[in-house]
XYZ file of C-alpha atoms in Angstrom:
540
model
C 0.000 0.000 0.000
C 1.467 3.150 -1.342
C 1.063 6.405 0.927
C -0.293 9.824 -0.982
C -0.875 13.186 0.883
C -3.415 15.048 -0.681
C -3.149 18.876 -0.158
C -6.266 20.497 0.060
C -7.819 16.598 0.223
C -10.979 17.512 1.620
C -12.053 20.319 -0.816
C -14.034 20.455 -3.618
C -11.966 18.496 -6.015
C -9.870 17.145 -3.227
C -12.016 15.222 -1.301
C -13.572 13.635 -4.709
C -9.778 12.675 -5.706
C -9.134 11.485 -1.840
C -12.385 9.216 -1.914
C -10.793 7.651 -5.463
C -6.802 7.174 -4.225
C -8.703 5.637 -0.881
C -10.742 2.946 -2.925
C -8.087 2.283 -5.461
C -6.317 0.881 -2.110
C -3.790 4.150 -0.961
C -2.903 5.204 2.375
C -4.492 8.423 2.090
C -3.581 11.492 4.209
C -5.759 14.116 3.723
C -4.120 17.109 4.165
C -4.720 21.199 4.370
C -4.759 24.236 6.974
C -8.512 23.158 8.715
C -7.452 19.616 10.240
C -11.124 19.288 11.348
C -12.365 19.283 7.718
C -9.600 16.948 7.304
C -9.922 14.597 10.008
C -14.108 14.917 8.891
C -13.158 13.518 5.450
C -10.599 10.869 6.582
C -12.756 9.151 9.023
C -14.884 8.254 6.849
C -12.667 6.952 4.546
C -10.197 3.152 4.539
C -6.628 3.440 5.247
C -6.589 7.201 5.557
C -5.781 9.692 8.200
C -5.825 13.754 8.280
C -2.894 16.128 8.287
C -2.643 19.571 9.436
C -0.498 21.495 6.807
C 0.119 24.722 5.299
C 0.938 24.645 1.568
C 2.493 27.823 1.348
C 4.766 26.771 4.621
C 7.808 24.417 5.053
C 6.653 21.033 3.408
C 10.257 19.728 4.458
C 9.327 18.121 8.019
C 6.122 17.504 6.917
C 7.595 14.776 3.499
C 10.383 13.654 6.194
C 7.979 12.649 9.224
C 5.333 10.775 7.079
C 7.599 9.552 3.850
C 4.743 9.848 1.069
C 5.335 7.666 -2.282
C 3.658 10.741 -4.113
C 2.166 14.188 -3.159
C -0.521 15.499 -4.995
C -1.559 19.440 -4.876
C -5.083 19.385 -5.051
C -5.009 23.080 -3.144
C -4.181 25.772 -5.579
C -4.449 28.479 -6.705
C -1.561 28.125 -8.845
C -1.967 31.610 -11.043
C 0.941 33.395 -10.127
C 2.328 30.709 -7.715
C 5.564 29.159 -7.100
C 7.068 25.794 -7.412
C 7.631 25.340 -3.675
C 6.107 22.102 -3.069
C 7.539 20.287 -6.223
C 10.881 21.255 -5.193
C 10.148 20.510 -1.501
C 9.088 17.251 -3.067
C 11.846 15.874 -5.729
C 14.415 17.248 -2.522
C 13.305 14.562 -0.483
C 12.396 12.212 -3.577
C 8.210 12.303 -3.281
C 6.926 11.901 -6.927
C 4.407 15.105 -7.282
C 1.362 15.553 -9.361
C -0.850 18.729 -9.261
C -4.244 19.716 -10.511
C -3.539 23.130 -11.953
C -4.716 24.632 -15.051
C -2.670 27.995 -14.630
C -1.046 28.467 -18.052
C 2.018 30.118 -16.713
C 2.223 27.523 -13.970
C 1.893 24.318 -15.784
C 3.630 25.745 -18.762
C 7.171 26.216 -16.778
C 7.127 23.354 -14.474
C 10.092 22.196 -16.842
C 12.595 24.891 -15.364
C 12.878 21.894 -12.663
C 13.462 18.826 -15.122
C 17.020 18.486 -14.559
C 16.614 18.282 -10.751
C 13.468 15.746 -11.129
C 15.336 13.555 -13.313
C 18.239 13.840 -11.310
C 16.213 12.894 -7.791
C 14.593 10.215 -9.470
C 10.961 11.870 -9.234
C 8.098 12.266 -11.615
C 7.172 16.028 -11.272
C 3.933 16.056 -13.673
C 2.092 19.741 -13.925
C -1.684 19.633 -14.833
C -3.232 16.565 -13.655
C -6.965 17.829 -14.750
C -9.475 18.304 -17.326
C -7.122 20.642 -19.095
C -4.285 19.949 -19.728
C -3.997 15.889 -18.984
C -7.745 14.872 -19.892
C -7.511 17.233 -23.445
C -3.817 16.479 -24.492
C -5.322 12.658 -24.158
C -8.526 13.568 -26.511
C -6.513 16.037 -29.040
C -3.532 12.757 -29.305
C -6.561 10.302 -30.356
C -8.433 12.521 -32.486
C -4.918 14.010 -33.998
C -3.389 10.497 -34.235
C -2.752 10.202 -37.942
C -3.421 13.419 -39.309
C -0.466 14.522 -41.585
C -1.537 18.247 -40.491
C -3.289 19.504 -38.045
C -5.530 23.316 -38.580
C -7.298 24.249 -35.504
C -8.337 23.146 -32.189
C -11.087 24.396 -30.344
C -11.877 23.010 -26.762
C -14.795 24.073 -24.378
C -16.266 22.755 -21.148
C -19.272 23.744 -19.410
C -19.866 22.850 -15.641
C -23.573 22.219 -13.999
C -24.906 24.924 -11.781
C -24.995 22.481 -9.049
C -21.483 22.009 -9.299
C -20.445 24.549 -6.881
C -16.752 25.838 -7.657
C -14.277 25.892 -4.510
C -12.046 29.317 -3.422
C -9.328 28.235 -5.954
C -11.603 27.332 -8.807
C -13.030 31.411 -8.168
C -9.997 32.753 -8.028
C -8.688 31.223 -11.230
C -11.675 32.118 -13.530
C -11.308 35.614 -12.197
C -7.996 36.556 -12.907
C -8.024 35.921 -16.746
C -11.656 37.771 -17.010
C -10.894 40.986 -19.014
C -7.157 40.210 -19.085
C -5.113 39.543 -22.113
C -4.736 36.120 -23.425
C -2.095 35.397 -26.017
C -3.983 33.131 -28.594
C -1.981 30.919 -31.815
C -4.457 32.215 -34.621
C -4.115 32.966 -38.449
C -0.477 31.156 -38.079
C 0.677 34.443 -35.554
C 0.398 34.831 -31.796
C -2.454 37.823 -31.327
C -4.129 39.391 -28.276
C -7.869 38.578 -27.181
C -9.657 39.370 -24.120
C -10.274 36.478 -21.270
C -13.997 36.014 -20.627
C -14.560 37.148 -24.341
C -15.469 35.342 -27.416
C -18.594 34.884 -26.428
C -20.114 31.553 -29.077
C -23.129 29.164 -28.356
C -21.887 25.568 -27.925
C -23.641 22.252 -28.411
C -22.840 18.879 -26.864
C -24.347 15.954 -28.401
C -24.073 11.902 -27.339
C -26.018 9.581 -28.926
C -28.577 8.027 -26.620
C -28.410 11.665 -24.240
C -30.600 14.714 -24.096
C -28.215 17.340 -26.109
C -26.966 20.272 -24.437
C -26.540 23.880 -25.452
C -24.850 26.905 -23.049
C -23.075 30.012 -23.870
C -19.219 30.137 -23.388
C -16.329 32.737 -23.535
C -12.963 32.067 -23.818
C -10.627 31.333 -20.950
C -6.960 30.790 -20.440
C -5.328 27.254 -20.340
C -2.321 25.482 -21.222
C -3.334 24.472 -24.037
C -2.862 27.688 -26.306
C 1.076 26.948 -25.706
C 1.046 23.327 -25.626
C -1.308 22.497 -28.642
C 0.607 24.566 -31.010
C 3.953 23.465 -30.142
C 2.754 20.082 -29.792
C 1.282 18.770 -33.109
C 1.972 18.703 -36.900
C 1.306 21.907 -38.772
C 1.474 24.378 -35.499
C -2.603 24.381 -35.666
C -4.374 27.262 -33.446
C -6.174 26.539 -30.182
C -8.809 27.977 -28.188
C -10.254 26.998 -25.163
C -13.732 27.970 -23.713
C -15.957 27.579 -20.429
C -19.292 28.486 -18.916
C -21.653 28.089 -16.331
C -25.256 26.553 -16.817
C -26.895 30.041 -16.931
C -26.021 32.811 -19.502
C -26.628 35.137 -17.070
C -24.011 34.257 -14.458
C -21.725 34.117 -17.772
C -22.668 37.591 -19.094
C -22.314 38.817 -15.355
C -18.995 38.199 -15.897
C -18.879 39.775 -19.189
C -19.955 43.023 -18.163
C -17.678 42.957 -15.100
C -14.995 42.064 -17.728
C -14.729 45.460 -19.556
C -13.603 47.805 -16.811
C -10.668 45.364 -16.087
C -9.967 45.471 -19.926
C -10.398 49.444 -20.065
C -7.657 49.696 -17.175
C -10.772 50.721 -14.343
C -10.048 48.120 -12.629
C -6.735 46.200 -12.099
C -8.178 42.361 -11.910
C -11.612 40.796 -10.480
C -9.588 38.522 -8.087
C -10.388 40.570 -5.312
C -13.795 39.703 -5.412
C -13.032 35.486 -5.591
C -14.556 35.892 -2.161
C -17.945 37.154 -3.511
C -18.697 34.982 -6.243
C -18.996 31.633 -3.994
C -21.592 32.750 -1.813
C -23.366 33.901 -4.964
C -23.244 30.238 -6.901
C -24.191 29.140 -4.099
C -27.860 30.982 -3.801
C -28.444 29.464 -7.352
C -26.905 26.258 -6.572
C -30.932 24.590 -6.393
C -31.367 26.227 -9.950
C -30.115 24.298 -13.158
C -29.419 20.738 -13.834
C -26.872 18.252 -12.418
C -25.525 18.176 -16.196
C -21.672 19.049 -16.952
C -19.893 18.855 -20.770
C -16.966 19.486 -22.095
C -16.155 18.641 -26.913
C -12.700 19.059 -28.371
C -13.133 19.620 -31.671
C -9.964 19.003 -34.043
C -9.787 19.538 -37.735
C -6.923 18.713 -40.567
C -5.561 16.774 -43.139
C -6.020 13.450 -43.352
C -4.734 11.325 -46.488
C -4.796 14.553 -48.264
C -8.490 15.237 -47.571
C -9.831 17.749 -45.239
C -11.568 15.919 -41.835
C -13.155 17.374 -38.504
C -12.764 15.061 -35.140
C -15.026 15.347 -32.683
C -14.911 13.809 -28.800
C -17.654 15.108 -26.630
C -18.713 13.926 -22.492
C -21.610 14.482 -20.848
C -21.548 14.347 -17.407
C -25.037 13.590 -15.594
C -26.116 12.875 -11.989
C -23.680 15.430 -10.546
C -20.477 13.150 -12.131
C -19.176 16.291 -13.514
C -16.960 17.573 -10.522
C -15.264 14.045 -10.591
C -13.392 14.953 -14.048
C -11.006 17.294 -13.240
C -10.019 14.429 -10.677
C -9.393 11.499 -12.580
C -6.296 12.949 -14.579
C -4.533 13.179 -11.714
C -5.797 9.384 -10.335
C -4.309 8.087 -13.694
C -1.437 9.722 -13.232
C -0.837 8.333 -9.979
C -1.409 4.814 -11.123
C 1.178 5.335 -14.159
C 3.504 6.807 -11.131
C 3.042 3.463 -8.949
C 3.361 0.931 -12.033
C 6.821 2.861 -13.038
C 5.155 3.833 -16.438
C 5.988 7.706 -16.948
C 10.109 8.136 -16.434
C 11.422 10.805 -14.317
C 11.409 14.307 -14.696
C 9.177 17.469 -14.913
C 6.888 18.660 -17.532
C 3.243 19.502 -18.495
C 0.184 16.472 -18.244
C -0.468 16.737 -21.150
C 0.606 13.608 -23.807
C 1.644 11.548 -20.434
C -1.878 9.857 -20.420
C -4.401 8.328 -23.401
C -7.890 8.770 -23.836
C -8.023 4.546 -23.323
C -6.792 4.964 -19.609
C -9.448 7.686 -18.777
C -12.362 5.113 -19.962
C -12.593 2.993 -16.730
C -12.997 5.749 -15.005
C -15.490 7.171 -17.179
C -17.640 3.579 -16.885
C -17.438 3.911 -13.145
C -19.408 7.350 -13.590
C -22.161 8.453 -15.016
C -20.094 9.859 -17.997
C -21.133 9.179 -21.372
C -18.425 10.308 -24.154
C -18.698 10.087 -28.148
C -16.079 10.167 -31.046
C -17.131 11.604 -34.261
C -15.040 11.645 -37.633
C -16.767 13.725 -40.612
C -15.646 14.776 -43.961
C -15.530 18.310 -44.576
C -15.357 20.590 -47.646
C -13.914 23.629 -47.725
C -15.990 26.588 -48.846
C -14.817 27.658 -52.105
C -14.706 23.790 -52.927
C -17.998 23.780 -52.342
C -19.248 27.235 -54.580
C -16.927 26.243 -57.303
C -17.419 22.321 -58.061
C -15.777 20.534 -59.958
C -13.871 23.476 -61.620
C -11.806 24.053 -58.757
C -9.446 21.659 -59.787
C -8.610 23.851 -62.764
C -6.994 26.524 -60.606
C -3.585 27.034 -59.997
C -2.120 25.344 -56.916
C -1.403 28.481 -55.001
C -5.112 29.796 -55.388
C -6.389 26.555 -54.355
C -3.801 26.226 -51.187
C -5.232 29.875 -49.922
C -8.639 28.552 -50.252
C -8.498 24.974 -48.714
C -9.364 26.406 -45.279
C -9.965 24.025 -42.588
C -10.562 25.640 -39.078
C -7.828 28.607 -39.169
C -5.217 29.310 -40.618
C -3.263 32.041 -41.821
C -0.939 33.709 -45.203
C 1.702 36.928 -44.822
C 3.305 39.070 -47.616
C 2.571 42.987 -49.167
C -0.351 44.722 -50.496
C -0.580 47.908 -52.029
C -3.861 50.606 -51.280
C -5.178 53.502 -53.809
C -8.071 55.389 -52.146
C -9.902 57.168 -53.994
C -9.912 61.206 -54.560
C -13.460 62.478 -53.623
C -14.333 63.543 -50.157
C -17.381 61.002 -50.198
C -14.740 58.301 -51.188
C -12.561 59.354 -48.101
C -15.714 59.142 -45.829
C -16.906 55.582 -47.512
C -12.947 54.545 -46.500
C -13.426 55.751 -43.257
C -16.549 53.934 -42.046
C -15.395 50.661 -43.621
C -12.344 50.872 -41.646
C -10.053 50.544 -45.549
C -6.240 50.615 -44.520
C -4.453 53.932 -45.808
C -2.820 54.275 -49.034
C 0.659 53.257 -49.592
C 2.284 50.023 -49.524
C 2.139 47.540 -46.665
C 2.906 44.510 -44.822
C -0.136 42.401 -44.999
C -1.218 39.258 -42.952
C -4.504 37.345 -43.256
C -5.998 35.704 -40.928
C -8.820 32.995 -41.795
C -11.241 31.608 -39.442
C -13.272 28.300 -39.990
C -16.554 27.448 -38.427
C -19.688 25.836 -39.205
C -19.005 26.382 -43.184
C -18.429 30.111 -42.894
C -15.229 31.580 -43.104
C -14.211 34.540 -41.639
C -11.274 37.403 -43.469
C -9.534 39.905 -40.922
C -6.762 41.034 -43.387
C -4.064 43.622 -41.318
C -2.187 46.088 -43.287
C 0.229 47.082 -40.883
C -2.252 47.170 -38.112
C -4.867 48.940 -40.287
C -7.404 46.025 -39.761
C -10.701 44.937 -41.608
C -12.615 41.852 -41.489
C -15.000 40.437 -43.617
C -17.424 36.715 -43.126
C -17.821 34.884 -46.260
C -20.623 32.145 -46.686
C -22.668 30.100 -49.459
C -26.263 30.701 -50.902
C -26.543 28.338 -53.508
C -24.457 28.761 -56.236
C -22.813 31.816 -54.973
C -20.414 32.959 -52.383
C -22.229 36.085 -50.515
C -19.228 38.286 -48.520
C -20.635 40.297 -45.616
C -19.478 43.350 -44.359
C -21.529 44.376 -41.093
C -24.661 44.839 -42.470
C -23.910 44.839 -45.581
C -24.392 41.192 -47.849
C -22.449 41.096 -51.679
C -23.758 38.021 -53.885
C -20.879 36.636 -56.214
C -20.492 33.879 -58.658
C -16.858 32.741 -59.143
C -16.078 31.928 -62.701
C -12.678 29.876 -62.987
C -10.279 28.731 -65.657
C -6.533 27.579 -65.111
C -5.008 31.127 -64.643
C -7.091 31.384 -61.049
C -10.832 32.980 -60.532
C -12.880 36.253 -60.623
C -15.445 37.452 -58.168
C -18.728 38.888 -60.125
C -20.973 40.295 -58.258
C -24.780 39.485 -59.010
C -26.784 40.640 -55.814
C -26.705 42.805 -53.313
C -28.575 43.843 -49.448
C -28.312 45.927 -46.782
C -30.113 44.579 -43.432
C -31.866 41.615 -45.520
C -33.338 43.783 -47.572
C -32.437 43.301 -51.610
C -30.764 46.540 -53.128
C -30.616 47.564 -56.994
C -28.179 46.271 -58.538
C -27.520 49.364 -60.457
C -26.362 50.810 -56.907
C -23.868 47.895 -55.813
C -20.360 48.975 -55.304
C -18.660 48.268 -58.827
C -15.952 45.168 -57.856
C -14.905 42.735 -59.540
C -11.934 41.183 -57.711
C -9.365 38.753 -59.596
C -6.959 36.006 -58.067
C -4.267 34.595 -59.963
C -0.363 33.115 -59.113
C 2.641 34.186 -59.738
C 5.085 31.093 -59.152
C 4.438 30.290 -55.481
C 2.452 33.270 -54.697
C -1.088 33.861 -54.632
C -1.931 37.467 -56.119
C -4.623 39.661 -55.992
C -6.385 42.402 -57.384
C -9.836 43.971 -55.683
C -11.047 46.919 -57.340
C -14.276 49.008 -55.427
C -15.951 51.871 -56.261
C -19.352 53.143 -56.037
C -22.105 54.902 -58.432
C -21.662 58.755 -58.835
C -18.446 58.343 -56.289
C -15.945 56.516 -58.590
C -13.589 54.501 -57.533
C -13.349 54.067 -53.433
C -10.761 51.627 -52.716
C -8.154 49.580 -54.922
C -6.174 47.248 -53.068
C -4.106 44.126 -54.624
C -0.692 42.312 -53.740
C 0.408 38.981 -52.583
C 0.606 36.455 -50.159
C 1.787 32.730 -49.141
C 0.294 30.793 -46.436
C 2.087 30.182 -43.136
């Protein structure tokens, strides 16, 4: 019988993870600052006893007088925390696993990978949902894909599901911060608790669920793009049951974004006591889908894994990670040494667990083509390679090079340039970024931080490019020297426009060698010409 302390072991994820370790047959010592909670918990479990300990104390006495096999730091928080107890830990040769999700935390537990290796110890960062449980589901649904585009991740907890001190504290200091995001084949700045989306979870055999979610920060936006073949972009995002409590946060978001306010932490203490008055509300339903798309054999594929968690089992998955772990730890199957959770563990060792709960999880493989596949036909074959490359878009990606900007002379031109947020004339840097979801594809193109974005989508036979409120209907003739966007409809707020007053455009793409060029003329009735922008570009 191997011994594990548990820090924080009777809390919220703690005493779930204690009640496992206890069954599986480990001396359990339930550890934390309130030894009454502790010695509550422990009694009621085999083989286990409580410990009064500080984690942010001297953990040297504390390893010597009991001689743990492994330590594992339920506690937290670990945003801005040290690496005290690991290195209090491989000092007196403890193996240590944690259950952070702090992205600066788990992210640079390998500064202490020589000293692990050389103590002997296993030292593994991130033994929860995110990043052990996901770098499991992204390795099976990635397994064989020659490329790898995007990633996108979310998991959304039942209101009954009452967070602890540390979980509070975590979600708080990210909301209206910046989070550095791998998108369009760059890193870029987005705001935490933003990005609001609607997100569905579907098993087969389950009532489907559907809840609002914003982005948050993980480990994952370092470790999936370093991680996997073609440096794809990630992004993770969570949610409570109720929109409301999410949009609560929203709002409170934008006066830590606007400077007001220098972080919500302060007011970790506050949002418990409020969960907890809606706690009755809601279902006893949890979820959490990784969705991964790429290249398989050449053709474009999406991957799907999704869990439902029902009868309160959701609370019990950030725990299992770090159960696994410890098994691998006691059967001598991960080698010494300190790094991130996630790749450590496969989606076939979580499944036990999952069939002891009542945790239901799906795999879904689908075929998927790309937009301009899709307008085109058969002709897009025809096309020159480079024209086709920029317009196989799978989930995100990304292309860099130079465009040049005419505006045009007239002051109604200059105002028309204005509103649509046109870069400035000259020449320019230029990177794209393309976004992928649901069929729709979205265009931010930066010249030189002069940005403009516009969503492109299919009605019928035509691609239709919208610009705010603003819808342009185009059919896309092709031959083999690239393609030509004619314009054949247009609307502003759904409602059908003459013709005679569209903007005159009609945009050609062509290569040159390796390069995909462009040419996008614009100009309006009476006005003349508004905008002419063209250039190149090669994806990244």
């Amino acid at each position: 019988m191997k011994r594990v302390i548990v820090l924080g072991g009777y809390g919220g994820f703690g005493a779930r993870l204690s009640r496992r370790l206890a069954a599986d047959g480990w001396a359990v010592l339930v550890a934390g600052r309130d030894r009454a909670a502790a010695l509550r918990l422990a009694e009621d479990l085999p083989n286990a006893a409580a410990l009064a300990v500080d984690r942010n104390g001297d953990l040297g006495p504390v390893l010597e007088a009991h001689r743990p096999f492994l330590l594992i730091d339920a506690a937290g928080p670990f945003q801005g925390s040290g690496y005290h107890v690991a290195e209090a830990c491989i000092a007196r040769g403890v193996h240590y696993v944690d259950l952070a999700d702090a992205r600066d935390f788990v992210c640079g537990v390998g500064r202490l990978d020589a000293a692990a290796r050389a103590a002997g110890v296993v030292v593994v960062s991130g033994g929860s949902s995110v990043p052990a449980l996901s770098g499991a589901v992204i390795a099976e649904l990635a397994r064989d894909m020659e490329r790898v585009c995007s990633v996108e991740m979310s998991i959304s907890a039942s209101n009954r599901a009452t967070a602890g001190a540390s979980v509070a504290a975590a979600i708080l200091s990210y909301v209206g911060k910046p989070v550095r995001l791998w998108r369009g084949g760059r890193w870029r700045q987005e705001t935490g608790w933003h990005r609001l989306r609607r997100q569905d979870y579907a098993v087969a055999g389950r009532p489907p669920i559907r809840r609002l979610v914003a982005l948050a920060d993980v480990p994952d936006h370092d470790i999936v793009p370093a991680s996997l073949p073609g440096r794809p972009a990630s992004i993770f995002r969570a949610g409570p049951e109720f929109s409301f409590q999410l949009l609560t946060l929203w709002l409170l978001s934008w006066p830590v974004k606007w400077g007001w306010l220098g972080s919500l932490s302060r007011f970790a203490r506050w949002l418990l006591p409020l969960q907890k008055l809606s706690a009755r509300f809601g279902t006893d339903r949890s979820a959490m889908v990784i969705e991964v798309k790429g290249f398989f054999e050449g053709a474009p594929v999406l991957r799907r894994w999704t869990l439902i968690a029902e009868n309160g089992d959701g609370p019990e998955i950030p725990t299992i990670a770090a159960h696994v772990a410890a098994g691998a730890i006691a059967a001598g199957r991960l080698a010494p040494g300190a790094r991130p959770a996630a790749g450590e563990m496969s989606l076939a060792q979580f499944a036990p667990h999952f069939e002891r709960l009542a945790l239901h999880q799906a795999i879904e493989s689908l075929p998927y083509v790309p937009l301009y596949r899709r307008v085109i036909g058969a002709a897009y074959g025809t096309m020159p390679q480079p024209v086709r490359d920029m317009h196989d878009l799978v989930g995100d990606a990304g292309a860099a090079g130079w465009g040049r900007v005419r505006r045009g002379r007239s002051r109604l031109a200059r105002l028309v340039c204005a509103v649509m947020r046109f870069p400035p004339e000259g020449e320019h840097d230029l990177h794209v970024s393309f976004e992928e979801r649901d069929g729709v594809e979205c265009w931010t193109r930066d010249f030189a931080g002069h940005v403009f974005s516009s969503e492109l989508s299919q009605s019928g036979a035509r691609l239709v490019e919208r610009f705010g409120p603003m819808r342009f209907s185009f059919d896309l003739p092709v031959d083999a020297s690239g393609l030509a966007m004619v314009m054949r409809g247009w609307s502003v707020f759904g409602l059908p426009m003459p013709l005679a007053l569209a903007p005159r455009s009609t945009a050609r793409e062509w290569a040159e060698g390796e390069d995909f060029c462009f040419d996008v003329p614009i100009g309006l009735p009476v006005i003349g010409e508004v905008v002419h922008y063209s250039g190149r570009l090669r994806r990244l």
